[in-house]
mmCIF file of C-alpha atoms in Angstrom:
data_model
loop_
_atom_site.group_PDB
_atom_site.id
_atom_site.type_symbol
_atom_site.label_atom_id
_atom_site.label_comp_id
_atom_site.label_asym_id
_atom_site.label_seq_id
_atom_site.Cartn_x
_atom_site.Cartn_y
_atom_site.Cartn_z
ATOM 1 C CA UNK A 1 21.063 19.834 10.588
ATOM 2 C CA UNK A 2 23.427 19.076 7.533
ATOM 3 C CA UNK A 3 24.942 23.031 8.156
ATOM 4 C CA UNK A 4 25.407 21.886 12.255
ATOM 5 C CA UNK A 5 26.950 18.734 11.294
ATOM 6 C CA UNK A 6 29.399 20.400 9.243
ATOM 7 C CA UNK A 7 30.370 22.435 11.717
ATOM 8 C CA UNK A 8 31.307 20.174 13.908
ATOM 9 C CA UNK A 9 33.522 18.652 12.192
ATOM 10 C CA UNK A 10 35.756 21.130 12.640
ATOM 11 C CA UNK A 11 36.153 20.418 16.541
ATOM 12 C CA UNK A 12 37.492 16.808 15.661
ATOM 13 C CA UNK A 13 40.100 17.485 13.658
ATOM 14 C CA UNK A 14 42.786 14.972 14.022
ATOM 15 C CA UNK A 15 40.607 12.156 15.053
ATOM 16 C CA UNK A 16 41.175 9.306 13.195
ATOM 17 C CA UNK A 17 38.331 7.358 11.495
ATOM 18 C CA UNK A 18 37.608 4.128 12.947
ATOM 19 C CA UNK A 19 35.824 0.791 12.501
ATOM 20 C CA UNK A 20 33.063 1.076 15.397
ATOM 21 C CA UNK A 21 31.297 -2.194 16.133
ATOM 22 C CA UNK A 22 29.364 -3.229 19.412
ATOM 23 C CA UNK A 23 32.923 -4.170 20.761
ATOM 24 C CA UNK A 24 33.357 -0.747 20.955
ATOM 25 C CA UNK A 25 30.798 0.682 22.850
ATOM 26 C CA UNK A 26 31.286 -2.520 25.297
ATOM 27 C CA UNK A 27 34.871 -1.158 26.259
ATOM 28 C CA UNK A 28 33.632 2.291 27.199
ATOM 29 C CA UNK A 29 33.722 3.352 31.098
ATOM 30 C CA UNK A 30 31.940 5.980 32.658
ATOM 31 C CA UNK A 31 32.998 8.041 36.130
ATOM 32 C CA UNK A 32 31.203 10.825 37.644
ATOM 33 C CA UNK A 33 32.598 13.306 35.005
ATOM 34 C CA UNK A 34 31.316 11.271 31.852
ATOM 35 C CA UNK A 35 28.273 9.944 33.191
ATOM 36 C CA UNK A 36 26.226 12.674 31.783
ATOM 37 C CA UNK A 37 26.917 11.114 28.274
ATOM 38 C CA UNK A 38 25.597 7.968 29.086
ATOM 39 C CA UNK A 39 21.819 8.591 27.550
ATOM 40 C CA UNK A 40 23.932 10.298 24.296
ATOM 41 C CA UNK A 41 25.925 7.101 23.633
ATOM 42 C CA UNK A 42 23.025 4.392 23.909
ATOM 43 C CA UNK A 43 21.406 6.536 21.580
ATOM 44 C CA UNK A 44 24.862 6.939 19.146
ATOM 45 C CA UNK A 45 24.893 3.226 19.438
ATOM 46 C CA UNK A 46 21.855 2.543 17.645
ATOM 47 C CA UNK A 47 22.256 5.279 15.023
ATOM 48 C CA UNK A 48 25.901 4.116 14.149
ATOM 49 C CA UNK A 49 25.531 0.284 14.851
ATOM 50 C CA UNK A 50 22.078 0.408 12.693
ATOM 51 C CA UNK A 51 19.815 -1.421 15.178
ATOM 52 C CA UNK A 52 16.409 -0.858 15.290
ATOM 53 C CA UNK A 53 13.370 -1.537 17.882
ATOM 54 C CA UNK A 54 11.646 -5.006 17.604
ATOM 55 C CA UNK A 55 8.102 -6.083 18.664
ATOM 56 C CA UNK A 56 9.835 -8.531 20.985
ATOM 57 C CA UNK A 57 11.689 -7.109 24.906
ATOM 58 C CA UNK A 58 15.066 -6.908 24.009
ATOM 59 C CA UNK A 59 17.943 -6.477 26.754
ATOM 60 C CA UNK A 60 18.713 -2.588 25.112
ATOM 61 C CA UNK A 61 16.472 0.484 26.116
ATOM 62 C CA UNK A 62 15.680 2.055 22.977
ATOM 63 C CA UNK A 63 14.149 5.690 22.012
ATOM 64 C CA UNK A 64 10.556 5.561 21.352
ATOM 65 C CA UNK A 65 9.056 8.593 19.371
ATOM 66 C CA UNK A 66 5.224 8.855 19.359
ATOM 67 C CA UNK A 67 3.104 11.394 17.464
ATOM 68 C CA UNK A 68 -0.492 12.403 17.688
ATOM 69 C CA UNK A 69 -1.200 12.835 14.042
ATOM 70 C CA UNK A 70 -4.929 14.914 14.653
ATOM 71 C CA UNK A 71 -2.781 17.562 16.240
ATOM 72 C CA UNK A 72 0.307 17.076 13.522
ATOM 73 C CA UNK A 73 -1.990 16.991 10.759
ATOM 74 C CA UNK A 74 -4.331 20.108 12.173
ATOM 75 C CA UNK A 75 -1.296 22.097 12.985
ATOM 76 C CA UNK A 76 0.920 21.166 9.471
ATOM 77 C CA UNK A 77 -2.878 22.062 7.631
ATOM 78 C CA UNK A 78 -2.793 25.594 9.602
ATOM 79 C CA UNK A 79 1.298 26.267 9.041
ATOM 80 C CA UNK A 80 0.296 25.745 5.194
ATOM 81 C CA UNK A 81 -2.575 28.025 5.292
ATOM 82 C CA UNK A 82 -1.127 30.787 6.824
ATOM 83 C CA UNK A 83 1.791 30.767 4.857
ATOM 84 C CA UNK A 84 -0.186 30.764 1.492
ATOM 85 C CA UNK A 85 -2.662 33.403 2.506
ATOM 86 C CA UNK A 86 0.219 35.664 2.132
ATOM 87 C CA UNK A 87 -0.071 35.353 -1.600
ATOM 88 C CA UNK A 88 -3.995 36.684 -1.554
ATOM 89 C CA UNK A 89 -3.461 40.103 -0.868
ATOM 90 C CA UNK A 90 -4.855 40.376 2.786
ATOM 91 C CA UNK A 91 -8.098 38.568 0.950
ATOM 92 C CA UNK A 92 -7.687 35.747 3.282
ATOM 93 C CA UNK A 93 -7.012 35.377 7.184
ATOM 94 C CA UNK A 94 -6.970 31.859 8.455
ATOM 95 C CA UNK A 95 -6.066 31.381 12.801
ATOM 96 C CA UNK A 96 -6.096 28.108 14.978
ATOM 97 C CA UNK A 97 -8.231 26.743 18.088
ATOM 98 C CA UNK A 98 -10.929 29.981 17.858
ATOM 99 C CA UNK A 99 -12.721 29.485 21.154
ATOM 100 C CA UNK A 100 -16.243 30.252 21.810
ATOM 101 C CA UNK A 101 -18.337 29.471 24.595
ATOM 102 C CA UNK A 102 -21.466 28.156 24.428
ATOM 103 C CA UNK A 103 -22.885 26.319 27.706
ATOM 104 C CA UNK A 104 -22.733 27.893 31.019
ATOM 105 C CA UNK A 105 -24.022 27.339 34.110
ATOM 106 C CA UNK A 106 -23.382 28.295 37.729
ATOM 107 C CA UNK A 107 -19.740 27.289 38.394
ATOM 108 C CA UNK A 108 -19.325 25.984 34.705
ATOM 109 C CA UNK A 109 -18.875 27.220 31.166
ATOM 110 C CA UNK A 110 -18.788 25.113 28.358
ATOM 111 C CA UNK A 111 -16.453 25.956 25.560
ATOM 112 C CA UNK A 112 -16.352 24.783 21.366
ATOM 113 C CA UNK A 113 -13.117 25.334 19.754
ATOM 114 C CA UNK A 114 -12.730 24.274 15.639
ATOM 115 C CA UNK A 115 -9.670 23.497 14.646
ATOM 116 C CA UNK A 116 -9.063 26.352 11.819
ATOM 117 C CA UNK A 117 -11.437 29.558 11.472
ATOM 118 C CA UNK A 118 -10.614 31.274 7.904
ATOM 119 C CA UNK A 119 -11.856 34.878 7.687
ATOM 120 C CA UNK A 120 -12.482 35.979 3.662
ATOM 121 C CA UNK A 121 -12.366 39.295 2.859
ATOM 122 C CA UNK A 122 -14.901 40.612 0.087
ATOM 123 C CA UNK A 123 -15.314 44.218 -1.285
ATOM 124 C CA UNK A 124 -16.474 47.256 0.844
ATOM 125 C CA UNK A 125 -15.774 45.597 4.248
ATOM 126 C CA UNK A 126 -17.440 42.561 3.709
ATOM 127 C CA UNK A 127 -16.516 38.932 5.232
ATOM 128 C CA UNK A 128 -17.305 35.341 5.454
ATOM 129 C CA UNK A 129 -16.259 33.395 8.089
ATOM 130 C CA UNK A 130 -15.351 29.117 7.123
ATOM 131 C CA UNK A 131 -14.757 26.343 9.744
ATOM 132 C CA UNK A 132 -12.010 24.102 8.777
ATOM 133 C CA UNK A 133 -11.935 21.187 10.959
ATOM 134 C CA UNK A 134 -8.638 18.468 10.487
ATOM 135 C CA UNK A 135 -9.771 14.981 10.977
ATOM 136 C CA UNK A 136 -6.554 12.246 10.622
ATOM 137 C CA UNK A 137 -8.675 9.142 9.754
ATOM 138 C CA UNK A 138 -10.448 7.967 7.181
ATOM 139 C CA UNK A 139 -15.007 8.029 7.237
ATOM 140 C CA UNK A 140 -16.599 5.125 7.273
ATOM 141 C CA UNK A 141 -18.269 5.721 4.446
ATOM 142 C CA UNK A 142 -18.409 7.839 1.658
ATOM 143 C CA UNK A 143 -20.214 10.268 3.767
ATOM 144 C CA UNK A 144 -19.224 12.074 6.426
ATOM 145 C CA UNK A 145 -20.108 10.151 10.149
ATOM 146 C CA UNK A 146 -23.322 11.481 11.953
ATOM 147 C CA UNK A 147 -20.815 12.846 14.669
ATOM 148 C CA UNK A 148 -18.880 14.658 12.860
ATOM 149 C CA UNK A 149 -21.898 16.302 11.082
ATOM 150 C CA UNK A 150 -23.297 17.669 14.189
ATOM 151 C CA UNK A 151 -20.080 19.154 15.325
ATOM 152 C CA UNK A 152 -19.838 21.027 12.261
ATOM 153 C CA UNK A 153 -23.390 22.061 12.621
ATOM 154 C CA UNK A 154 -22.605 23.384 16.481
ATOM 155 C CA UNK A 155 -19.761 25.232 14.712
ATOM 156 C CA UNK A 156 -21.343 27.160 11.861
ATOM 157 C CA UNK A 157 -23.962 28.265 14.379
ATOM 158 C CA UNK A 158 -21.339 29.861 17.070
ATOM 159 C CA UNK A 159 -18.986 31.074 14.573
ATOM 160 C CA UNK A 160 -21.865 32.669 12.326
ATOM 161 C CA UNK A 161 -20.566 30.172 9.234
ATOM 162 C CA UNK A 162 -22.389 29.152 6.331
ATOM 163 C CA UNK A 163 -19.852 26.770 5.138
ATOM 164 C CA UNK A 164 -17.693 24.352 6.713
ATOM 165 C CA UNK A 165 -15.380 21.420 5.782
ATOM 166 C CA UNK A 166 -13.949 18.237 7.307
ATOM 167 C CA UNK A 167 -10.738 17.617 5.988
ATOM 168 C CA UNK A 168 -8.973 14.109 5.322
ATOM 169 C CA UNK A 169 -6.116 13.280 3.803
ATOM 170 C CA UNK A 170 -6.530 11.436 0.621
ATOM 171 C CA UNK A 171 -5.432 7.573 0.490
ATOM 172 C CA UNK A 172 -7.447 6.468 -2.302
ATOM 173 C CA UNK A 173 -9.957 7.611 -4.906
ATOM 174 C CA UNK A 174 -12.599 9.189 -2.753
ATOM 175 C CA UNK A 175 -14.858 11.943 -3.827
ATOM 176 C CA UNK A 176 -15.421 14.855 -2.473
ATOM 177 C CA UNK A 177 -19.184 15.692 -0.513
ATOM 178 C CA UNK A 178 -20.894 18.693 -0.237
ATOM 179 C CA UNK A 179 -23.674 19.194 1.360
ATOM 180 C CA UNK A 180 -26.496 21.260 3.146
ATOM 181 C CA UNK A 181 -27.628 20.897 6.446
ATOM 182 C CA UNK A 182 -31.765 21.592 6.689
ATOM 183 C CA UNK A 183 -33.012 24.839 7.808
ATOM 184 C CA UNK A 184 -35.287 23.853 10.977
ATOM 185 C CA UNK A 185 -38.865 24.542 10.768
ATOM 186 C CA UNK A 186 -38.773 27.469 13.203
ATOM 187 C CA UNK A 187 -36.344 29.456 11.576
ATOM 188 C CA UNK A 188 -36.375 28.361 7.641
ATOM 189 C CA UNK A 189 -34.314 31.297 6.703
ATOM 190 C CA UNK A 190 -31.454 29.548 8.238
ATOM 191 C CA UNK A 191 -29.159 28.019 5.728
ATOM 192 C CA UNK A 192 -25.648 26.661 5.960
ATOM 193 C CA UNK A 193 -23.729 23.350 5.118
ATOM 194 C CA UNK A 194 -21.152 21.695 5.422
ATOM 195 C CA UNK A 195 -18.618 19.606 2.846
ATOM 196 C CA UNK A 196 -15.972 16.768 2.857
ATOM 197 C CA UNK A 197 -12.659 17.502 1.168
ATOM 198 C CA UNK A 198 -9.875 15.175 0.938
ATOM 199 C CA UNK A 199 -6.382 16.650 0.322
ATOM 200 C CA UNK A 200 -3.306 15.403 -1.132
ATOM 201 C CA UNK A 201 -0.508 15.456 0.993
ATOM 202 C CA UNK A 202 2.655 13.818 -0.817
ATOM 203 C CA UNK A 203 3.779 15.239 -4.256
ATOM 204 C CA UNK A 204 6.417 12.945 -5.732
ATOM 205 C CA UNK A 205 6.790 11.043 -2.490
ATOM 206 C CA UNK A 206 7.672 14.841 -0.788
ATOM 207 C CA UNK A 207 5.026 16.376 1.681
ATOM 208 C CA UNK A 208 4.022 18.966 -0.536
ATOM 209 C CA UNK A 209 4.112 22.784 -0.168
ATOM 210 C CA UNK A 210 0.786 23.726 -2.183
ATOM 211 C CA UNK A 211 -1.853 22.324 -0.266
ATOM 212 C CA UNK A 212 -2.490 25.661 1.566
ATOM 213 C CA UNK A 213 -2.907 27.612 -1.157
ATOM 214 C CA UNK A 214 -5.226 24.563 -3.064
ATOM 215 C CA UNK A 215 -7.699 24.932 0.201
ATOM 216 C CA UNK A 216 -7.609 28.703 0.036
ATOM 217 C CA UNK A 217 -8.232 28.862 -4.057
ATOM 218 C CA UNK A 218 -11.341 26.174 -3.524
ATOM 219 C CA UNK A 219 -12.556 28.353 -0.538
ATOM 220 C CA UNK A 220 -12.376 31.362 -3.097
ATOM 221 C CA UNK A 221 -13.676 29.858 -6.186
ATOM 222 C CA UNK A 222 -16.976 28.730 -4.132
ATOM 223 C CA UNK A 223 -17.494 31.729 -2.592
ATOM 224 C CA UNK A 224 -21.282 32.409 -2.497
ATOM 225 C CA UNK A 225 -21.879 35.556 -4.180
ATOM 226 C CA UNK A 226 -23.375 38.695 -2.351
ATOM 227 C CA UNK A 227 -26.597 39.491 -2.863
#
């Protein structure tokens, strides 16, 4: 934005720098030629006169700008993870939204889709498949919430997973959970869990740039070994 700016200064050359007050903006007229700029200059007159929305109805239209942080924090957690797998060698593949259907019906299929599916690659072919799965609030408790638990559980089981995590972002001095889910009585070979990380986001007040590679060296480092 800084590189744009710059060069466009250079198409207002000779215009003289002025003192720009409300005054200003007051004395401009629009015809059916400059009409089109209308939306532009409310919007320069906030910027440049400093104003700023209030909780109170003002008599200015203002810009709102709203955000659904679970998909901003999912899709900022997958940007980071796919640019750090890069650094493992081909060890580590890591995609968004894997879908896979698991209800259907006449007329009607039911799909389950976890947020991040990371593929690790082992010697001689092998793989392990984790279920990341982004959650922008904070648990109730220092567990994770019953819900969330048998989501995971629903996931492991259609992606073939023996680990999972729910990730938060870290506001305070949580710990981190792991933990198993039980192997049901009819099938007591079955074994996979499911853990609680919380990641820190800000490094020096900047959104930092490690916290893919920090998910992907945990993932690694707690690897269950082959048998």
């Amino acid at each position: 934005l800084r590189r744009r700016a710059d060069a466009l200064l250079t198409w207002m050359e000779g215009i003289d720098d002025i003192v720009v007050t409300d005054r200003t903006f007051r004395r401009l007229a629009f015809d059916r030629n400059t009409e089109r700029y209308r939306p532009a200059v409310a919007l320069a007159r906030l910027i440049i006169l400093n104003y700023q929305p209030d909780v109170q109805r003002g008599g200015h239209d203002v810009l709102a700008i709203l955000f659904d942080m679970n998909d901003l924090f999912e899709k900022y957690i997958l940007r980071q993870l796919k640019r750090a797998a890069s650094g493992f060698a081909g060890r580590v593949e890591g995609q968004g939204q894997g879908e896979q259907r698991f209800w259907s019906a006449s007329g009607a299929t039911r799909h389950i889709r976890p947020d991040i599916v990371v593929t690790l690659r082992g010697p001689e072919g092998t793989h392990e498949t984790v279920v990341l799965d982004t959650k922008w609030k904070l648990p109730t408790s220092a567990h994770p919430d019953d819900a969330d638990l048998k989501q995971m559980y629903a996931y492991n089981r259609q992606f073939g997973a023996n680990r999972s995590f729910l990730i938060y972002p870290r506001v305070d001095a949580r710990d981190d959970v792991g933990g198993r889910f039980e192997s049901p009585t009819h099938d007591p070979a079955a074994s996979h869990g499911c853990g609680m990380w919380f990641l820190n986001l800000f490094d020096v007040g900047e959104l930092t740039k490690k916290v893919g590679a920090q998910v992907l060296e945990r993932l690694e480092k707690n690897q269950p070994k082959a048998a």
